[in-house]
């Protein structure tokens, strides 16, 4: 978005002031009409950075555009280095809390793990302690981690989570589905004594408190002791419990002693807003999770750096390892700042593979799920758009995607389909179908050119609501040839929209995205791959169903012209008027005569032919 003097009359003054600004590093302080500070930033080169806000024709993301439109004046402080500017920036932001900087509030409550005091205790996640005789483990600052730990313990030790009360309901009803799928030990069957059940609950609590390795060691000792005492059934149960813990440890991320103390941070952005998720591991355990809305979306690297600085400004300490899902603007300077703030080494990394990548993916999924609630989309849809934007190098996830496909049978009944996806979902009211009018021999490139020209001619007219919205991304069902054919067409029409092709493999499945000069693989971007495949399958369905429909109408029209006195134009009149074969069959000879403008004898003959049609 461009900023003009209509939006901010102070732009000439601000540009003149910035033209004389030093090229030294420092901090700039933006103020509104009342003199209130609305944004603070750092710069390696003050002149270049501040000038980027006010120069003519500069594109801005929505958040920056709003800030610049409210700037009345600015101050600056020169520093000896960019690092000094970073330290000063953090200090000033904390002091003034400007409106357009990322500001975070740490106002969460606490959660607990509750072990009920009853003959057959249950392990539950609760938001507060009650004045009862139950055992409480905690507090934890994240309800998410508490729920995760409780679900994991109940699953591994197959503890009941139903509403039955024991021992009252033992042998009263048949076991539920959880018992049959081995998610519950089946206390209701009467196979477990109160003493044995309490022992299992004690093992589950130990698992929650101390982790899987400690639990396996203790259970192994108990299993060996039971075997020595010839208690083979008990030993077998303990063996199965050890196996369940080990299996859970291979895949679960709540308790894992191999994970160092670290924070994992990921940011998710929709077309309009952004949020961040932080997952915290301490002592090999997932101890906390925090989610923050960051307001309007921004440039990813700058947003990541600003969020990290704001997040740790609230913290008295930081782990020695911080894992980011997105590269910040300057990772080395970030490490230096955190090291000096906390007086110990802090390693910041962006993993590309392995175990740590799995953790950053988990943080990203949490951020996607968190933002999906706000935008009314699923986490998978948010992830698909975000991954697609990154793969294509787009500044933001596309809100409106248009996709086109050509369908024909040799050189007859040539048609095209256009589908629209809004925020990752089909927007069927904006689908359109095209009958090719200017191409008479099979030529997909020429057909696609006609369709694109007609579509954007309608956009410029502004008469069709479905064509009134300019898409954020155009996809063509075709390879580099299609892209290289249509890109000059868009340039000639003055349409500046990213354009790519969709490439299929030998089995007609989506394989890659064509850029015009090469291909972009989406095999490592699963959510984007699923979204693109859905779009390509949908546009193919629309195009081919329209082509088949038109072919049926053509065949029907040819049958009508078999009657002497009924030519192609009269057959088309009849098809336009009655639209379907069923409607034609219901029409009387007099109605056929009136529509086609034929004699009574011809109408009678035509009626006879229509009635005989299958």
Coordinates of C-alpha atoms in Angstrom, one line a residue:
X1 CA 0.0 0.0 0.0
X2 CA 1.3 3.4 -1.0
X3 CA 1.2 6.4 1.4
X4 CA 0.4 9.8 -0.1
X5 CA -0.1 13.4 1.1
X6 CA -3.8 12.7 1.2
X7 CA -3.2 10.3 3.9
X8 CA -0.5 12.3 5.7
X9 CA -0.1 16.0 4.8
X10 CA 3.2 16.1 6.7
X11 CA 5.0 13.9 4.2
X12 CA 6.8 16.8 2.4
X13 CA 8.2 18.1 5.7
X14 CA 9.2 14.5 6.8
X15 CA 10.9 13.8 3.5
X16 CA 12.9 17.1 3.7
X17 CA 13.9 16.4 7.3
X18 CA 15.0 12.9 6.4
X19 CA 17.1 14.1 3.4
X20 CA 19.5 15.7 5.9
X21 CA 19.5 12.7 8.3
X22 CA 22.9 11.1 9.2
X23 CA 23.9 7.7 7.9
X24 CA 25.1 6.6 11.3
X25 CA 23.4 3.8 13.4
X26 CA 20.8 4.8 15.9
X27 CA 17.2 4.8 17.1
X28 CA 14.3 6.7 15.6
X29 CA 11.2 7.8 17.6
X30 CA 8.0 8.4 15.6
X31 CA 5.4 10.8 17.2
X32 CA 1.8 11.7 16.4
X33 CA 0.1 15.2 16.4
X34 CA -0.1 15.2 20.2
X35 CA 3.6 14.4 20.6
X36 CA 2.9 10.9 21.8
X37 CA 5.4 8.3 20.8
X38 CA 3.8 5.7 18.5
X39 CA 6.7 3.7 17.2
X40 CA 10.4 3.2 18.1
X41 CA 12.9 1.4 15.8
X42 CA 16.6 0.9 15.4
X43 CA 18.7 1.3 12.3
X44 CA 22.2 0.5 11.0
X45 CA 21.8 3.5 8.7
X46 CA 19.3 6.0 10.1
X47 CA 18.9 7.9 6.8
X48 CA 18.1 4.8 4.7
X49 CA 15.8 3.3 7.3
X50 CA 13.7 6.4 8.0
X51 CA 13.6 7.3 4.4
X52 CA 12.1 3.9 3.5
X53 CA 8.9 5.0 5.5
X54 CA 8.4 8.3 3.6
X55 CA 9.8 7.9 0.1
X56 CA 7.3 8.3 -2.8
X57 CA 5.8 5.1 -4.2
X58 CA 7.0 3.0 -1.3
X59 CA 4.9 -0.1 -0.6
X60 CA 4.0 -0.7 3.0
X61 CA 2.3 -3.5 4.8
X62 CA -0.9 -2.5 6.6
X63 CA 0.6 -2.1 10.0
X64 CA 3.4 0.2 8.7
X65 CA 1.0 2.1 6.5
X66 CA -1.2 2.9 9.5
X67 CA 1.8 4.0 11.5
X68 CA 3.3 6.2 8.8
X69 CA -0.1 7.9 8.1
X70 CA -0.1 9.0 11.8
X71 CA 3.5 10.3 12.0
X72 CA 3.6 14.1 12.6
X73 CA 7.3 14.2 13.4
X74 CA 10.2 12.1 14.6
X75 CA 13.3 12.3 16.8
X76 CA 16.5 10.2 16.5
X77 CA 19.4 9.2 18.8
X78 CA 22.7 8.4 17.2
X79 CA 24.7 5.5 18.6
X80 CA 28.2 4.1 18.0
X81 CA 26.9 0.7 16.7
X82 CA 23.8 -1.1 15.6
X83 CA 24.1 -3.3 18.8
X84 CA 24.0 -0.2 21.0
X85 CA 20.9 0.9 19.0
X86 CA 19.3 -2.4 19.7
X87 CA 19.9 -2.1 23.4
X88 CA 18.6 1.5 23.4
X89 CA 15.5 0.5 21.3
X90 CA 14.6 -2.3 23.8
X91 CA 15.0 0.1 26.7
X92 CA 12.9 2.9 25.1
X93 CA 10.1 0.5 24.0
X94 CA 9.8 -0.9 27.6
X95 CA 9.7 2.7 28.9
X96 CA 7.2 4.2 26.4
X97 CA 5.1 1.2 25.2
X98 CA 4.5 2.7 21.7
X99 CA 1.2 1.7 20.0
X100 CA 2.8 0.2 16.8
X101 CA 5.5 -1.8 18.5
X102 CA 4.9 -5.4 19.5
X103 CA 3.8 -5.2 23.2
X104 CA 3.1 -8.4 25.2
X105 CA 1.3 -8.9 28.4
X106 CA 2.1 -11.8 30.7
X107 CA -1.2 -12.1 32.6
X108 CA -1.9 -15.8 32.6
X109 CA -3.3 -17.7 35.5
X110 CA -2.2 -21.1 36.8
X111 CA -3.2 -24.7 36.2
X112 CA -2.8 -27.9 38.3
X113 CA -2.8 -31.6 38.0
X114 CA -5.3 -33.1 40.4
X115 CA -5.2 -36.6 41.8
X116 CA -8.5 -37.2 43.5
X117 CA -8.9 -38.7 47.0
X118 CA -11.2 -41.7 46.5
X119 CA -10.9 -45.5 46.5
X120 CA -10.0 -45.4 42.7
X121 CA -8.3 -42.1 42.2
X122 CA -8.5 -40.2 38.9
X123 CA -5.8 -37.9 37.4
X124 CA -7.3 -34.6 36.1
X125 CA -6.4 -31.2 34.7
X126 CA -7.9 -28.3 36.7
X127 CA -7.6 -24.5 36.6
X128 CA -7.4 -23.9 40.3
X129 CA -6.9 -25.7 43.7
X130 CA -9.9 -26.6 45.7
X131 CA -10.1 -26.9 49.5
X132 CA -10.3 -30.7 49.5
X133 CA -8.1 -33.7 50.3
X134 CA -7.0 -34.3 46.7
X135 CA -3.3 -34.2 45.8
X136 CA -2.3 -31.2 43.6
X137 CA 0.8 -31.1 41.4
X138 CA 1.8 -27.7 40.2
X139 CA 1.2 -24.8 39.7
X140 CA 1.9 -24.6 35.9
X141 CA 1.5 -21.4 34.0
X142 CA 0.0 -23.2 31.0
X143 CA -3.3 -25.1 30.9
X144 CA -2.1 -26.5 27.6
X145 CA 0.9 -28.4 29.1
X146 CA -1.2 -29.6 32.0
X147 CA -3.8 -31.1 29.7
X148 CA -1.1 -32.7 27.5
X149 CA 0.6 -34.3 30.5
X150 CA -2.6 -35.6 32.0
X151 CA -3.8 -37.0 28.6
X152 CA -0.4 -38.7 28.1
X153 CA -0.4 -40.3 31.6
X154 CA -4.0 -41.5 31.3
X155 CA -3.2 -43.0 27.8
X156 CA 0.1 -44.7 28.7
X157 CA -1.2 -46.2 31.9
X158 CA -4.7 -46.9 30.5
X159 CA -6.5 -45.1 33.4
X160 CA -10.3 -44.7 33.1
X161 CA -11.5 -41.3 32.0
X162 CA -15.2 -42.1 31.9
X163 CA -17.9 -40.9 34.4
X164 CA -18.4 -44.2 36.2
X165 CA -17.8 -44.2 40.0
X166 CA -15.8 -47.0 41.4
X167 CA -16.2 -49.4 43.2
X168 CA -20.0 -48.6 42.9
X169 CA -20.1 -49.3 39.1
X170 CA -17.8 -52.4 39.0
X171 CA -19.5 -55.2 36.9
X172 CA -22.7 -53.1 36.5
X173 CA -22.3 -52.6 32.8
X174 CA -20.3 -54.0 29.9
X175 CA -16.9 -52.3 29.3
X176 CA -17.0 -49.3 27.0
X177 CA -15.2 -48.8 23.6
X178 CA -12.0 -47.5 25.3
X179 CA -11.5 -50.9 27.0
X180 CA -11.8 -52.8 23.7
X181 CA -9.4 -50.6 21.9
X182 CA -6.9 -50.9 24.8
X183 CA -7.2 -47.2 25.9
X184 CA -8.5 -48.2 29.4
X185 CA -7.5 -51.1 31.7
X186 CA -11.1 -51.9 32.4
X187 CA -11.6 -51.3 36.2
X188 CA -15.3 -51.8 35.6
X189 CA -14.6 -55.5 34.8
X190 CA -13.5 -56.2 38.4
X191 CA -10.1 -57.5 37.3
X192 CA -8.2 -54.9 39.3
X193 CA -8.2 -54.6 43.1
X194 CA -8.2 -51.3 44.7
X195 CA -4.6 -51.8 45.9
X196 CA -3.3 -52.7 42.4
X197 CA -5.2 -49.8 40.9
X198 CA -3.6 -47.3 43.4
X199 CA -0.2 -48.7 42.5
X200 CA -0.8 -48.0 38.8
X201 CA -2.0 -44.4 39.6
X202 CA 1.2 -44.0 41.7
X203 CA 3.3 -45.1 38.7
X204 CA 1.4 -42.6 36.5
X205 CA 2.1 -39.7 39.0
X206 CA 5.7 -40.7 39.1
X207 CA 5.8 -40.6 35.3
X208 CA 4.3 -37.1 35.3
X209 CA 6.7 -35.8 38.0
X210 CA 10.0 -37.5 36.9
X211 CA 9.7 -38.5 33.2
X212 CA 9.8 -41.7 31.2
X213 CA 13.3 -42.8 32.0
X214 CA 12.8 -42.8 35.8
X215 CA 9.4 -44.6 35.4
X216 CA 10.9 -47.3 33.2
X217 CA 13.7 -48.0 35.8
X218 CA 11.2 -48.3 38.6
X219 CA 8.8 -50.5 36.7
X220 CA 11.6 -52.7 35.5
X221 CA 12.6 -53.3 39.1
X222 CA 9.0 -54.2 40.0
X223 CA 8.7 -56.5 36.9
X224 CA 11.9 -58.4 37.8
X225 CA 10.7 -58.7 41.4
X226 CA 7.3 -60.0 40.4
X227 CA 9.0 -62.6 38.1
X228 CA 11.2 -63.8 40.9
X229 CA 8.1 -64.3 43.1
X230 CA 6.5 -66.3 40.2
X231 CA 3.8 -63.5 39.8
X232 CA 3.8 -63.9 36.1
X233 CA 0.5 -62.1 35.3
X234 CA 1.7 -59.0 37.3
X235 CA 5.1 -59.2 35.6
X236 CA 3.4 -59.3 32.1
X237 CA 1.3 -56.3 33.0
X238 CA 4.3 -54.3 34.1
X239 CA 6.2 -55.4 30.9
X240 CA 3.3 -54.1 28.8
X241 CA 3.3 -50.8 30.8
X242 CA 7.1 -50.4 30.2
X243 CA 6.5 -51.0 26.5
X244 CA 3.7 -48.4 26.4
X245 CA 6.0 -45.8 28.0
X246 CA 8.8 -46.5 25.7
X247 CA 6.6 -46.4 22.7
X248 CA 5.1 -43.1 23.9
X249 CA 8.5 -41.7 24.5
X250 CA 9.5 -42.3 20.8
X251 CA 6.8 -40.0 19.5
X252 CA 5.4 -37.7 22.2
X253 CA 6.9 -34.3 22.8
X254 CA 5.7 -33.6 26.4
X255 CA 8.3 -35.6 28.2
X256 CA 11.7 -36.1 26.5
X257 CA 15.0 -36.0 28.4
X258 CA 16.9 -35.6 25.2
X259 CA 15.5 -32.1 24.6
X260 CA 17.7 -29.4 26.2
X261 CA 16.3 -26.5 28.2
X262 CA 14.9 -24.3 25.5
X263 CA 12.2 -22.1 24.2
X264 CA 10.7 -22.8 20.7
X265 CA 9.2 -19.8 19.0
X266 CA 7.0 -19.7 15.8
X267 CA 4.9 -17.0 14.2
X268 CA 1.9 -17.6 12.0
X269 CA 0.4 -14.9 9.7
X270 CA -2.9 -14.8 7.9
X271 CA -3.7 -12.3 5.2
X272 CA -4.4 -9.7 7.9
X273 CA -3.1 -10.6 11.3
X274 CA -0.2 -12.4 13.0
X275 CA 0.3 -14.4 16.2
X276 CA 3.2 -16.1 18.0
X277 CA 3.5 -19.3 20.0
X278 CA 6.2 -20.1 22.5
X279 CA 6.8 -23.6 23.8
X280 CA 9.1 -24.0 26.8
X281 CA 11.0 -27.1 27.8
X282 CA 12.8 -27.3 31.1
X283 CA 14.3 -30.5 32.5
X284 CA 13.3 -32.5 29.5
X285 CA 9.6 -31.6 30.0
X286 CA 7.2 -29.3 28.2
X287 CA 6.5 -27.0 31.1
X288 CA 4.7 -24.1 29.5
X289 CA 3.2 -22.6 26.3
X290 CA 2.2 -19.0 25.6
X291 CA 0.3 -17.5 22.6
X292 CA 0.2 -13.9 21.7
X293 CA -1.6 -11.9 19.0
X294 CA 0.7 -9.5 17.4
X295 CA -1.8 -7.3 15.6
X296 CA -1.4 -6.5 11.9
X297 CA 0.9 -8.8 9.9
X298 CA 4.4 -7.6 9.1
X299 CA 7.6 -8.6 7.4
X300 CA 8.5 -12.1 8.9
X301 CA 12.2 -11.6 9.8
X302 CA 11.6 -8.2 11.4
X303 CA 8.5 -9.4 13.2
X304 CA 10.4 -12.4 14.6
X305 CA 13.2 -10.2 15.9
X306 CA 10.8 -7.7 17.5
X307 CA 8.8 -10.4 19.1
X308 CA 11.8 -12.2 20.6
X309 CA 13.1 -8.9 22.1
X310 CA 9.6 -8.0 23.5
X311 CA 9.1 -11.5 24.9
X312 CA 12.4 -11.6 26.8
X313 CA 12.0 -8.1 28.0
X314 CA 9.3 -9.6 30.3
X315 CA 11.5 -12.5 31.5
X316 CA 14.0 -12.6 34.4
X317 CA 15.9 -15.4 32.7
X318 CA 16.2 -17.2 29.4
X319 CA 17.3 -20.7 28.5
X320 CA 20.7 -21.3 26.9
X321 CA 18.9 -22.5 23.7
X322 CA 16.3 -20.6 21.7
X323 CA 14.8 -22.3 18.6
X324 CA 13.1 -20.1 16.0
X325 CA 11.0 -21.2 13.2
X326 CA 11.9 -18.1 11.1
X327 CA 15.2 -16.4 10.7
X328 CA 15.3 -13.0 12.5
X329 CA 16.9 -9.9 10.9
X330 CA 20.2 -10.4 12.7
X331 CA 20.6 -13.6 14.7
X332 CA 24.2 -12.8 15.9
X333 CA 23.2 -9.5 17.3
X334 CA 20.2 -11.1 19.0
X335 CA 22.5 -13.6 20.7
X336 CA 24.8 -10.9 21.8
X337 CA 21.9 -8.9 23.3
X338 CA 20.5 -11.9 25.2
X339 CA 23.9 -12.9 26.4
X340 CA 24.6 -9.5 27.9
X341 CA 21.1 -9.2 29.4
X342 CA 21.2 -12.6 31.2
X343 CA 24.9 -12.9 31.8
X344 CA 25.2 -16.3 30.1
X345 CA 25.6 -17.7 26.6
X346 CA 22.4 -18.0 24.6
X347 CA 22.4 -20.0 21.3
X348 CA 19.7 -19.0 18.8
X349 CA 19.1 -21.4 15.9
X350 CA 16.7 -22.0 13.1
X351 CA 16.7 -25.8 12.6
X352 CA 16.3 -27.2 9.0
X353 CA 16.1 -30.9 9.9
X354 CA 16.1 -33.4 12.7
X355 CA 14.6 -33.5 16.2
X356 CA 14.6 -29.8 16.7
X357 CA 12.8 -29.1 13.5
X358 CA 10.1 -31.4 14.8
X359 CA 9.8 -29.1 17.8
X360 CA 9.7 -25.9 15.7
X361 CA 7.0 -27.5 13.6
X362 CA 5.0 -28.2 16.8
X363 CA 5.3 -24.5 17.7
X364 CA 4.2 -23.5 14.2
X365 CA 1.2 -25.8 14.4
X366 CA 0.2 -24.3 17.7
X367 CA 0.5 -20.8 16.2
X368 CA -1.6 -21.8 13.2
X369 CA -4.2 -23.3 15.4
X370 CA -4.3 -20.2 17.6
X371 CA -4.7 -17.8 14.7
X372 CA -7.3 -20.0 13.0
X373 CA -9.7 -19.4 15.8
X374 CA -9.5 -15.6 15.2
X375 CA -9.9 -15.8 11.4
X376 CA -12.5 -18.6 11.4
X377 CA -10.3 -21.1 9.5
X378 CA -8.8 -24.4 10.4
X379 CA -5.1 -24.6 11.4
X380 CA -4.5 -26.7 8.3
X381 CA -6.0 -24.0 6.0
X382 CA -3.9 -21.3 7.7
X383 CA -0.8 -23.4 7.4
X384 CA -1.5 -24.2 3.7
X385 CA -1.7 -20.5 2.8
X386 CA 1.3 -19.6 4.9
X387 CA 3.5 -22.3 3.4
X388 CA 2.3 -21.5 -0.1
X389 CA 3.2 -17.8 0.3
X390 CA 6.7 -18.7 1.6
X391 CA 7.3 -21.1 -1.2
X392 CA 6.3 -18.5 -3.8
X393 CA 8.2 -15.7 -2.1
X394 CA 5.0 -13.7 -1.5
X395 CA 4.9 -11.0 1.2
X396 CA 1.7 -12.3 2.7
X397 CA -0.6 -15.3 2.4
X398 CA -3.0 -14.9 -0.5
X399 CA -6.6 -14.3 0.5
X400 CA -8.1 -14.8 -3.0
X401 CA -6.7 -17.4 -5.4
X402 CA -8.0 -17.9 -8.9
X403 CA -7.2 -21.0 -10.9
X404 CA -8.0 -21.7 -14.6
X405 CA -8.2 -24.9 -16.6
X406 CA -9.0 -25.6 -20.3
X407 CA -11.1 -28.6 -21.4
X408 CA -11.9 -29.8 -24.9
X409 CA -12.6 -32.8 -27.0
X410 CA -10.2 -32.4 -30.0
X411 CA -11.3 -29.1 -31.4
X412 CA -14.9 -29.2 -30.4
X413 CA -16.8 -27.9 -27.3
X414 CA -13.7 -26.0 -26.0
X415 CA -14.4 -24.5 -22.6
X416 CA -12.6 -23.2 -19.5
X417 CA -13.3 -23.3 -15.8
X418 CA -12.3 -20.7 -13.2
X419 CA -12.4 -21.5 -9.5
X420 CA -11.8 -19.1 -6.6
X421 CA -10.5 -20.0 -3.2
X422 CA -11.0 -17.4 -0.4
X423 CA -8.7 -17.9 2.7
X424 CA -8.0 -21.4 1.7
X425 CA -11.6 -22.5 1.0
X426 CA -13.7 -22.8 -2.2
X427 CA -15.7 -19.7 -2.9
X428 CA -18.3 -21.3 -5.3
X429 CA -20.4 -18.1 -5.8
X430 CA -17.4 -16.7 -7.7
X431 CA -16.7 -19.7 -9.9
X432 CA -17.1 -18.9 -13.6
X433 CA -17.3 -21.0 -16.8
X434 CA -16.2 -19.9 -20.3
X435 CA -17.2 -21.1 -23.8
X436 CA -14.2 -20.4 -26.1
X437 CA -15.4 -18.1 -28.8
X438 CA -12.3 -17.0 -30.9
X439 CA -10.3 -20.3 -31.1
X440 CA -11.5 -22.9 -33.5
X441 CA -8.7 -25.5 -33.4
X442 CA -7.2 -27.2 -30.3
X443 CA -4.7 -24.7 -28.8
X444 CA -4.7 -24.5 -25.0
X445 CA -2.4 -21.5 -25.0
X446 CA -4.7 -19.5 -27.3
X447 CA -7.8 -20.6 -25.3
X448 CA -6.2 -19.5 -22.0
X449 CA -5.2 -16.2 -23.5
X450 CA -8.9 -15.6 -24.5
X451 CA -10.2 -16.5 -21.1
X452 CA -7.7 -14.3 -19.2
X453 CA -8.5 -11.3 -21.5
X454 CA -12.2 -11.8 -21.1
X455 CA -11.9 -12.2 -17.3
X456 CA -10.0 -9.0 -16.8
X457 CA -12.0 -7.0 -19.3
X458 CA -15.0 -7.8 -17.0
X459 CA -12.9 -6.6 -14.0
X460 CA -12.3 -3.3 -15.6
X461 CA -16.0 -2.9 -16.5
X462 CA -16.9 -3.6 -12.9
X463 CA -20.3 -4.9 -13.8
X464 CA -19.9 -8.5 -12.6
X465 CA -19.5 -8.9 -8.8
X466 CA -17.7 -12.2 -9.3
X467 CA -15.1 -10.5 -11.4
X468 CA -14.9 -7.3 -9.3
X469 CA -12.3 -8.7 -6.9
X470 CA -8.7 -8.7 -8.1
X471 CA -7.0 -12.0 -7.0
X472 CA -3.9 -12.1 -4.9
X473 CA -2.6 -15.1 -6.9
X474 CA -3.4 -16.7 -10.3
X475 CA -2.7 -20.3 -10.9
X476 CA -3.0 -22.0 -14.3
X477 CA -3.5 -25.7 -14.8
X478 CA -0.4 -26.1 -17.0
X479 CA 3.4 -25.8 -17.0
X480 CA 6.0 -23.2 -17.9
X481 CA 4.5 -22.8 -21.4
X482 CA 1.2 -21.6 -20.0
X483 CA 3.0 -19.2 -17.6
X484 CA 5.2 -17.7 -20.3
X485 CA 2.2 -17.3 -22.6
X486 CA -0.1 -15.6 -20.0
X487 CA 2.4 -13.4 -18.2
X488 CA 2.8 -10.9 -21.1
X489 CA -1.0 -10.9 -21.5
X490 CA -1.4 -9.7 -17.9
X491 CA 1.4 -7.1 -18.4
X492 CA -0.4 -5.8 -21.5
X493 CA -3.7 -5.6 -19.5
X494 CA -2.0 -3.7 -16.6
X495 CA -2.7 -6.5 -14.1
X496 CA 0.0 -7.0 -11.5
X497 CA -0.8 -10.3 -9.9
X498 CA 1.6 -13.2 -9.1
X499 CA 1.2 -15.9 -11.8
X500 CA 2.2 -19.6 -11.6
X501 CA 1.4 -22.9 -13.2
X502 CA 0.4 -26.3 -11.7
X503 CA 2.3 -29.2 -13.0
X504 CA 1.0 -32.8 -12.9
X505 CA 2.8 -36.1 -13.0
X506 CA 2.1 -39.1 -15.3
X507 CA -0.8 -40.1 -13.0
X508 CA -2.4 -36.7 -13.4
X509 CA -1.5 -35.7 -9.8
X510 CA -0.1 -32.4 -8.7
X511 CA 3.7 -32.5 -8.8
X512 CA 5.1 -29.0 -8.6
X513 CA 4.5 -25.3 -9.3
X514 CA 5.8 -23.8 -12.6
X515 CA 7.4 -20.4 -12.4
X516 CA 8.0 -19.9 -16.1
X517 CA 11.7 -20.7 -16.0
X518 CA 11.6 -23.7 -13.6
X519 CA 9.6 -25.5 -11.0
X520 CA 9.1 -25.2 -7.2
X521 CA 8.6 -28.5 -5.3
X522 CA 6.1 -28.6 -2.5
X523 CA 6.9 -32.1 -1.3
X524 CA 8.4 -30.6 2.0
X525 CA 5.4 -28.2 2.4
X526 CA 2.7 -30.7 3.2
X527 CA -0.1 -28.2 4.0
X528 CA 0.7 -26.1 0.8
X529 CA 0.8 -29.3 -1.3
X530 CA -2.6 -30.4 0.0
X531 CA -4.1 -26.9 -0.7
X532 CA -2.7 -26.7 -4.2
X533 CA -3.8 -30.3 -5.0
X534 CA -7.3 -29.4 -3.8
X535 CA -7.4 -26.3 -6.0
X536 CA -6.1 -28.2 -9.1
X537 CA -8.6 -31.0 -8.6
X538 CA -11.4 -28.6 -8.2
X539 CA -10.7 -26.5 -11.3
X540 CA -10.3 -29.7 -13.3
X541 CA -13.7 -30.9 -12.0
X542 CA -15.4 -27.7 -13.0
X543 CA -13.9 -27.5 -16.4
X544 CA -14.5 -31.0 -17.4
X545 CA -18.0 -31.1 -16.1
X546 CA -18.8 -28.0 -18.1
X547 CA -17.3 -29.5 -21.2
X548 CA -19.3 -32.7 -20.8
X549 CA -22.5 -30.7 -20.3
X550 CA -21.8 -28.6 -23.4
X551 CA -21.0 -31.8 -25.4
X552 CA -24.4 -33.3 -24.5
X553 CA -26.1 -30.1 -25.5
X554 CA -24.3 -30.1 -28.8
X555 CA -25.2 -33.7 -29.5
X556 CA -28.9 -32.9 -28.7
X557 CA -28.8 -29.8 -30.9
X558 CA -27.6 -32.0 -33.8
X559 CA -30.5 -34.3 -33.3
X560 CA -32.9 -31.3 -33.6
X561 CA -31.3 -30.2 -36.9
X562 CA -32.2 -33.6 -38.5
X563 CA -35.7 -32.3 -39.0
X564 CA -36.1 -30.6 -42.3
X565 CA -36.7 -26.9 -41.8
X566 CA -34.8 -26.7 -38.4
X567 CA -31.3 -25.4 -38.9
X568 CA -28.5 -24.7 -36.3
X569 CA -29.8 -21.3 -35.3
X570 CA -33.3 -22.5 -34.7
X571 CA -32.0 -25.4 -32.7
X572 CA -30.0 -23.0 -30.6
X573 CA -33.1 -20.9 -30.0
X574 CA -35.0 -23.9 -28.7
X575 CA -32.1 -24.9 -26.4
X576 CA -31.8 -21.4 -25.0
X577 CA -35.5 -21.2 -24.4
X578 CA -36.1 -24.7 -22.9
X579 CA -32.6 -25.3 -21.6
X580 CA -33.1 -29.0 -20.9
X581 CA -34.2 -32.1 -22.8
X582 CA -36.9 -32.7 -20.2
X583 CA -38.4 -29.2 -20.7
X584 CA -38.3 -29.7 -24.5
X585 CA -40.3 -33.0 -24.1
X586 CA -42.9 -31.3 -22.0
X587 CA -43.4 -28.5 -24.6
X588 CA -46.3 -28.8 -27.0
X589 CA -45.9 -28.6 -30.8
X590 CA -47.5 -25.1 -30.7
X591 CA -44.9 -23.9 -28.2
X592 CA -42.1 -25.3 -30.4
X593 CA -43.5 -23.6 -33.4
X594 CA -43.7 -20.2 -31.7
X595 CA -40.1 -20.3 -30.3
X596 CA -38.4 -21.7 -33.4
X597 CA -40.6 -19.8 -35.9
X598 CA -41.4 -22.9 -38.0
X599 CA -44.6 -24.2 -39.7
X600 CA -47.2 -26.3 -37.9
X601 CA -46.1 -29.4 -40.0
X602 CA -42.5 -28.9 -39.1
X603 CA -43.4 -28.4 -35.5
X604 CA -45.3 -31.6 -35.5
X605 CA -42.4 -33.5 -37.0
X606 CA -40.0 -31.9 -34.5
X607 CA -42.3 -32.9 -31.6
X608 CA -42.3 -36.5 -32.8
X609 CA -38.4 -36.6 -33.0
X610 CA -38.1 -35.0 -29.5
X611 CA -40.5 -37.6 -28.0
X612 CA -38.5 -40.4 -29.5
X613 CA -35.2 -39.1 -28.0
X614 CA -33.7 -41.2 -25.2

